[in-house]
PDB file of C-alpha atoms in Angstrom:
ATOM      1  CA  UNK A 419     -10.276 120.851 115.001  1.00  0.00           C
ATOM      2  CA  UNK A 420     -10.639 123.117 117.962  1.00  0.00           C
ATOM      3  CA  UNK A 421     -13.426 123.766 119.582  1.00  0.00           C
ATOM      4  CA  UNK A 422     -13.904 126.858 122.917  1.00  0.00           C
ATOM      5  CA  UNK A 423     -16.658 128.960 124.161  1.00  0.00           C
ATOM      6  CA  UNK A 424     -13.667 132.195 124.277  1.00  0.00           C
ATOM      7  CA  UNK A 425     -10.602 132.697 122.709  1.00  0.00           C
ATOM      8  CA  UNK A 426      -8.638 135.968 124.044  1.00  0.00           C
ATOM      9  CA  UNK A 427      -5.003 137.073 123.727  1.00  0.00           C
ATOM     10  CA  UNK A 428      -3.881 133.531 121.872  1.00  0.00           C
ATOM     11  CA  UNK A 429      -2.737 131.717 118.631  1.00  0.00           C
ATOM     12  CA  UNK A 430      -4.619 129.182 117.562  1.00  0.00           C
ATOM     13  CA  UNK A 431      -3.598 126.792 114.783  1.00  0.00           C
ATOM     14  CA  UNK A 432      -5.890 123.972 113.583  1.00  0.00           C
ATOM     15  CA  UNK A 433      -5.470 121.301 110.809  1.00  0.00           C
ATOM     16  CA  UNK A 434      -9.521 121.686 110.608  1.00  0.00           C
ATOM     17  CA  UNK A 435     -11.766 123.902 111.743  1.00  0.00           C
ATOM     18  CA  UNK A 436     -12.473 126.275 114.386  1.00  0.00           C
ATOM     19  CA  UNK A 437     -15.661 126.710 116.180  1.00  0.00           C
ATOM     20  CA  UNK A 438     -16.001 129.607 119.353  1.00  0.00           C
ATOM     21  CA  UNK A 439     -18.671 131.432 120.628  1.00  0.00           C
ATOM     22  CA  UNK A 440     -16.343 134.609 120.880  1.00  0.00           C
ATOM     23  CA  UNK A 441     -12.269 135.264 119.654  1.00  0.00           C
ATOM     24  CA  UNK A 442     -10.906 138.665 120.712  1.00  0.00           C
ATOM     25  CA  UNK A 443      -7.573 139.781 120.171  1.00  0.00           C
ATOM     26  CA  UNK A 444      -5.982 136.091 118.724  1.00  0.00           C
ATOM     27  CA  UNK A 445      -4.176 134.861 115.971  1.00  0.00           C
ATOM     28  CA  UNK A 446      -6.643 132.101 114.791  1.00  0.00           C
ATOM     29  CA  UNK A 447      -5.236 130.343 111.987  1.00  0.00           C
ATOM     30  CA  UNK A 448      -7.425 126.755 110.454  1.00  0.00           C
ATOM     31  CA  UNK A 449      -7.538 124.944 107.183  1.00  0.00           C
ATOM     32  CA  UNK A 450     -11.031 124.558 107.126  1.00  0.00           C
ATOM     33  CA  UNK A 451     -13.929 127.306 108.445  1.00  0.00           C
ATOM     34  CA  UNK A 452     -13.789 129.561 111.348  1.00  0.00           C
ATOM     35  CA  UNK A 453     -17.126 129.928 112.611  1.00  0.00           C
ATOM     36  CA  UNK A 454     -18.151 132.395 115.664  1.00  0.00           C
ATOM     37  CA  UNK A 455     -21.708 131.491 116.737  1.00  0.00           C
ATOM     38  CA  UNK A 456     -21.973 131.949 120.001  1.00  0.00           C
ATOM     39  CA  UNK A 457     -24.349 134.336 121.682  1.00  0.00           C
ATOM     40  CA  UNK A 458     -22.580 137.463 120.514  1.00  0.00           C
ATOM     41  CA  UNK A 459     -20.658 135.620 118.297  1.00  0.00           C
ATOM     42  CA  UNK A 460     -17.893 138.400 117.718  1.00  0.00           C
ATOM     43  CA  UNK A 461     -14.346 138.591 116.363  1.00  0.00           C
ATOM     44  CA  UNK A 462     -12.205 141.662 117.718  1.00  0.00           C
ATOM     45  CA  UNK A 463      -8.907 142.273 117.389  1.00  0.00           C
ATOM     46  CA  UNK A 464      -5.958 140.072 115.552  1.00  0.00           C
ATOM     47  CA  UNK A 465      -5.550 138.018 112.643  1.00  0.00           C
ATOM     48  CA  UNK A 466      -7.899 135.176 111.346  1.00  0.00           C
ATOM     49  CA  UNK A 467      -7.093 132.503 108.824  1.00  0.00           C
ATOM     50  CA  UNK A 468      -8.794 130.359 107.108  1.00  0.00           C
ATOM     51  CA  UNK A 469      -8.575 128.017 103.724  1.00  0.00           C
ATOM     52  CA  UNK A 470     -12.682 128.199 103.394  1.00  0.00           C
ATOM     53  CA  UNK A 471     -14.907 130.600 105.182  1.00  0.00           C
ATOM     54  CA  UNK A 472     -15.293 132.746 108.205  1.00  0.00           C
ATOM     55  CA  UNK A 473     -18.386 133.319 109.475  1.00  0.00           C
ATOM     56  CA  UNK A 474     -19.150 135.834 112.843  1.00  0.00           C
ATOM     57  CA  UNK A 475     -22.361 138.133 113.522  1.00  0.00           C
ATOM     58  CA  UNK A 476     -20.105 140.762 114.050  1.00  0.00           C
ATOM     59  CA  UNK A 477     -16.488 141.759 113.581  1.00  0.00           C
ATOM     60  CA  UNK A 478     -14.248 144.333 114.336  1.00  0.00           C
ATOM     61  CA  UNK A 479     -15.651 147.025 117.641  1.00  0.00           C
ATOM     62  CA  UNK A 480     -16.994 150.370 117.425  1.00  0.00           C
ATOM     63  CA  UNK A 481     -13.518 151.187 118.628  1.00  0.00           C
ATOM     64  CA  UNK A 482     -11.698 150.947 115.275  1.00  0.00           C
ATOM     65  CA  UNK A 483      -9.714 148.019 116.547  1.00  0.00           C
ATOM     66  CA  UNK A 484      -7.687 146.458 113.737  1.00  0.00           C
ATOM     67  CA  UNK A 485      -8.635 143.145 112.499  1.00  0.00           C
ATOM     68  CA  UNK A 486      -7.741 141.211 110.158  1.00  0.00           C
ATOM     69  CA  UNK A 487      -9.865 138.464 108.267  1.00  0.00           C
ATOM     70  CA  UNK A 488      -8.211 136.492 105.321  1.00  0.00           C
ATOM     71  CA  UNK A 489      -9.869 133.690 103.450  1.00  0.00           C
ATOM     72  CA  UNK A 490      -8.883 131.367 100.670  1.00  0.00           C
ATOM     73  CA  UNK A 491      -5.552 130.718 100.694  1.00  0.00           C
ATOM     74  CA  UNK A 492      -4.116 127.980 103.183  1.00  0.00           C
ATOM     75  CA  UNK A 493      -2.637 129.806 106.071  1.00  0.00           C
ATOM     76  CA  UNK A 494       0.684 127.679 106.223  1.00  0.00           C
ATOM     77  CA  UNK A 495       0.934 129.096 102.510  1.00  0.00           C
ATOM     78  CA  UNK A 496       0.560 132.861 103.555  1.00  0.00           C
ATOM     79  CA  UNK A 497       2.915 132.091 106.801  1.00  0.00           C
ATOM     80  CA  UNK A 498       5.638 130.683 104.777  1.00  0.00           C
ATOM     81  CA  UNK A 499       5.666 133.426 102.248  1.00  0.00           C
ATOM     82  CA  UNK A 500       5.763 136.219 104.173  1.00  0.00           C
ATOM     83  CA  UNK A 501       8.363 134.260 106.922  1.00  0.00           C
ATOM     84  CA  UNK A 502      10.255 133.889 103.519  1.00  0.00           C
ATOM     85  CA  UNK A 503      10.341 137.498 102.728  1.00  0.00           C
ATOM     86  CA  UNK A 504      11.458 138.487 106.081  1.00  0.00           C
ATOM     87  CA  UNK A 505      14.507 135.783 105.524  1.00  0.00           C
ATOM     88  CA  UNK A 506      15.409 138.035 102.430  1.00  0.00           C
ATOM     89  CA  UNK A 507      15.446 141.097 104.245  1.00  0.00           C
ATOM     90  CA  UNK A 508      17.779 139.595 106.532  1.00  0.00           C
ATOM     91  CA  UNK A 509      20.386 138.339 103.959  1.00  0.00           C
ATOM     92  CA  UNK A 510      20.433 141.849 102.083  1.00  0.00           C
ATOM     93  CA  UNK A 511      21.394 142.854 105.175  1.00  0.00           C
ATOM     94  CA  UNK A 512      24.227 140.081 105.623  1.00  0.00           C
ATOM     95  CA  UNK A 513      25.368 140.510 102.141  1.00  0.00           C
ATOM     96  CA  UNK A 514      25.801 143.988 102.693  1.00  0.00           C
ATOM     97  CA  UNK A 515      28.170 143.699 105.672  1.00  0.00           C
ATOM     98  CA  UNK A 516      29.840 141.409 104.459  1.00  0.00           C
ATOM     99  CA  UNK A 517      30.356 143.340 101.081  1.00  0.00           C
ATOM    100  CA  UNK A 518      31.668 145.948 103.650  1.00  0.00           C
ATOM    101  CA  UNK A 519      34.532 143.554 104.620  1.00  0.00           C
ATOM    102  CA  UNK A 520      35.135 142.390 101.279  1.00  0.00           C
ATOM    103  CA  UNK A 521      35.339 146.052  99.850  1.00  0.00           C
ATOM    104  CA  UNK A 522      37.776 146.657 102.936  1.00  0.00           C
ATOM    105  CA  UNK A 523      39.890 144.191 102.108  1.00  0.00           C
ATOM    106  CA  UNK A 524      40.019 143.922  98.746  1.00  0.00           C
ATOM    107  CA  UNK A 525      41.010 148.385  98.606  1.00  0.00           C
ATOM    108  CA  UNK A 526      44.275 147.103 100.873  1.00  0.00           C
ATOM    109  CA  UNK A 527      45.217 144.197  98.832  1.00  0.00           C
ATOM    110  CA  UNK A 528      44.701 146.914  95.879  1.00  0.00           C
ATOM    111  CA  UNK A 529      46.885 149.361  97.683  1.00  0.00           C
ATOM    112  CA  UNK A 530      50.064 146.658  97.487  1.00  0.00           C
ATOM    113  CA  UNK A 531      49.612 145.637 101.297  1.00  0.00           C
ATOM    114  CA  UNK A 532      50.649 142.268 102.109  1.00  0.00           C
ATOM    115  CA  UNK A 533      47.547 141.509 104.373  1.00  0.00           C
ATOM    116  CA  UNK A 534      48.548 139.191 107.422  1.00  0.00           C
ATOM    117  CA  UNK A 535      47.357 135.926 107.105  1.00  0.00           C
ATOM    118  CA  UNK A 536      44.420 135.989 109.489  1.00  0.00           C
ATOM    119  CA  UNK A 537      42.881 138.909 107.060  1.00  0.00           C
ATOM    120  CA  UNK A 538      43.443 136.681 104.216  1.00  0.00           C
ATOM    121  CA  UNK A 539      41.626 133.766 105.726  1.00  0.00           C
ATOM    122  CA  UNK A 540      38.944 136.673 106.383  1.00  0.00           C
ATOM    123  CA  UNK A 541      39.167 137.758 102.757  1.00  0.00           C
ATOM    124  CA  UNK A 542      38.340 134.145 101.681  1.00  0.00           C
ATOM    125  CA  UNK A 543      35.476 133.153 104.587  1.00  0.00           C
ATOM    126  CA  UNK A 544      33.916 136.078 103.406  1.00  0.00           C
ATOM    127  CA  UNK A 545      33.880 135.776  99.919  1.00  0.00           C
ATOM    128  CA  UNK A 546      32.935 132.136 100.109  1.00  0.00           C
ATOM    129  CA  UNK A 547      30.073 133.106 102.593  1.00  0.00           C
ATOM    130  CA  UNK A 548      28.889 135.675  99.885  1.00  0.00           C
ATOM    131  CA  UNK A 549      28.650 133.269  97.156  1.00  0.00           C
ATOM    132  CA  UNK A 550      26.033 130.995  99.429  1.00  0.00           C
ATOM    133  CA  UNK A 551      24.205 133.439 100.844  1.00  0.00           C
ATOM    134  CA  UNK A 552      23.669 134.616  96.392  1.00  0.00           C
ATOM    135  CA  UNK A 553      23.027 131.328  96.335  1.00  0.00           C
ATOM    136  CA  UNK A 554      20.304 130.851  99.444  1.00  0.00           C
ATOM    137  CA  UNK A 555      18.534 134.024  97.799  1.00  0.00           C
ATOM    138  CA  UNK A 556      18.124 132.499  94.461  1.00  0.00           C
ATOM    139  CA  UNK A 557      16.331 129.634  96.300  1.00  0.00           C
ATOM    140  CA  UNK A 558      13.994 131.352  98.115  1.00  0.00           C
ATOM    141  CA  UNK A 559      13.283 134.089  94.994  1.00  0.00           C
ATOM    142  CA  UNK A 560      12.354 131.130  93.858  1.00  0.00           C
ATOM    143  CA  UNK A 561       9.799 129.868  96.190  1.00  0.00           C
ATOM    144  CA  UNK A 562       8.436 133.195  96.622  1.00  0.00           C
ATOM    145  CA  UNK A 563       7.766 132.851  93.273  1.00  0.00           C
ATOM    146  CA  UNK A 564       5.770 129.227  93.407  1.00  0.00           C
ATOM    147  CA  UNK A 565       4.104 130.741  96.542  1.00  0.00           C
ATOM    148  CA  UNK A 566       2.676 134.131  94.819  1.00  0.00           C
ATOM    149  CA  UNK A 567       1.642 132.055  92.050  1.00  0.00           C
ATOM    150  CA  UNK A 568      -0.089 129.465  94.153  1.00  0.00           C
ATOM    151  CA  UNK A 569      -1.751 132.557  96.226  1.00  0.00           C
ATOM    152  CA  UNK A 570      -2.884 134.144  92.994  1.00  0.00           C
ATOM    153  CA  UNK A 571      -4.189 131.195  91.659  1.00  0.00           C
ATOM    154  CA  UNK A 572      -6.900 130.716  94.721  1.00  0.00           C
ATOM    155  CA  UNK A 573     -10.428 132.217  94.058  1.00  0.00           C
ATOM    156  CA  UNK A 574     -12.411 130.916  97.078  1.00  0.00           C
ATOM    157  CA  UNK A 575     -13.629 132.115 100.062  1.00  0.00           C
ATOM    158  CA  UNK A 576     -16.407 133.228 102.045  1.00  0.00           C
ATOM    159  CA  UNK A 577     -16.585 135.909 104.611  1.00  0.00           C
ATOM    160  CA  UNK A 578     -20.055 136.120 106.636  1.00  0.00           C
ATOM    161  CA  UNK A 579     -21.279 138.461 108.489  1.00  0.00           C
ATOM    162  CA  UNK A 580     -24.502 138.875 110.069  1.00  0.00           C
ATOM    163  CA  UNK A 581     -24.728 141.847 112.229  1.00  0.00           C
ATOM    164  CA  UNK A 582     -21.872 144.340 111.896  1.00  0.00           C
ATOM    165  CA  UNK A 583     -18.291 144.493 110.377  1.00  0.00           C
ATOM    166  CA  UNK A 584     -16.975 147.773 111.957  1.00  0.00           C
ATOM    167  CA  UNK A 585     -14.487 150.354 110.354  1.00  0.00           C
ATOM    168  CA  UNK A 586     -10.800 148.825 111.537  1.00  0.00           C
ATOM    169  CA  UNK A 587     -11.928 145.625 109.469  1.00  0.00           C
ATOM    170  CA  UNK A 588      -9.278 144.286 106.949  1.00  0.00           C
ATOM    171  CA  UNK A 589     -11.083 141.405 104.126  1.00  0.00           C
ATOM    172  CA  UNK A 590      -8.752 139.839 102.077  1.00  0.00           C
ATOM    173  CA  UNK A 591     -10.419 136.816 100.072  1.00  0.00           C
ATOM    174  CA  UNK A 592      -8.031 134.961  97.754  1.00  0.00           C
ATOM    175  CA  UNK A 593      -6.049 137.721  96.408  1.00  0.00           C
ATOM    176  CA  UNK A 594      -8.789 140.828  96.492  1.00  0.00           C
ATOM    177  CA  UNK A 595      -8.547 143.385  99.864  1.00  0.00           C
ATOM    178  CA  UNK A 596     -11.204 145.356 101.240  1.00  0.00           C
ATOM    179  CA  UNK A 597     -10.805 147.526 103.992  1.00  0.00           C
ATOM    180  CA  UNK A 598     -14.129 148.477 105.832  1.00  0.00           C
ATOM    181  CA  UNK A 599     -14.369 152.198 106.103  1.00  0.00           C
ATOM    182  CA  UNK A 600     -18.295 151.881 107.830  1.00  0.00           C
TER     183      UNK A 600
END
């Protein structure tokens, strides 16, 4: 659990819940509730996570600052999806360089050139490094999967609000988004 009267400018991640009086500006991330309660009791700014409920008298500012709220699905679920779809992006980007090479190569040894043997060993690293990174991409299209099903799957949540949620406000609860407009 953590506990603070402010919470500005950091990331928080708790196992349980989260208590402040204020967070502005943080990446609050908890299994359990996030609760704001404090004398203003505000959320500006950044993203907030939580497996149960968020509750606040007021989110967002009058200034349109963008904030996110998401509830119902265990952060370390969302992280690990999304950190998983940035992996992919990365090895379409691998594959294609090294499809590059292979192309390269593969046009010479079409051609009748006798490639040295350094460009052979090149040829081969390259070919064998395509076939795992095929391979790595399988396995996480694969966990994507499990994950999007697991996130689909959730239908809790609770987002309270007392006083205000500004325009600049992002809800997502389980799978459903809702961006405030005023």
């Amino acid at each position: 659990n953590v506990i603070s009267r402010f919470i500005e400018s950091a990331t928080v991640e708790a196992g349980g819940y989260v208590s402040a009086d204020a967070i502005m500006h943080s990446n609050v991330s908890a299994k359990g509730d996030v609760t704001v309660d404090g004398k203003k009791g505000f959320i500006t700014g950044g993203v907030i996570r939580s497996g149960s409920m968020v509750s606040a008298k007021t989110i967002g500012s009058s200034m349109g600052t963008s904030t996110n709220i998401e509830v119902g699905i265990e952060p370390a679920i969302i992280t690990e999806y999304h950190e998983l779809g940035k992996e992919q992006e990365n090895i379409k980007d691998e594959q294609e360089k090294n499809l590059q090479v292979l192309m390269a190569l593969a046009k010479r040894i079409k051609l009748g050139e006798k490639l040295p043997p350094d460009k052979l060993l090149q040829f081969k690293k390259a070919n064998e490094a395509k076939e795992r990174m095929e391979k790595y991409e399988e396995e996480i299209v694969e966990r994507m999967k499990v994950l999007k099903e697991t996130i689909d799957s959730y239908e809790g949540g609770i987002v309270k609000v007392s006083s205000t949620a500004h325009p600049g406000v992002k809800l997502t609860i389980s799978n459903a988004v809702y961006y405030v407009k005023n």
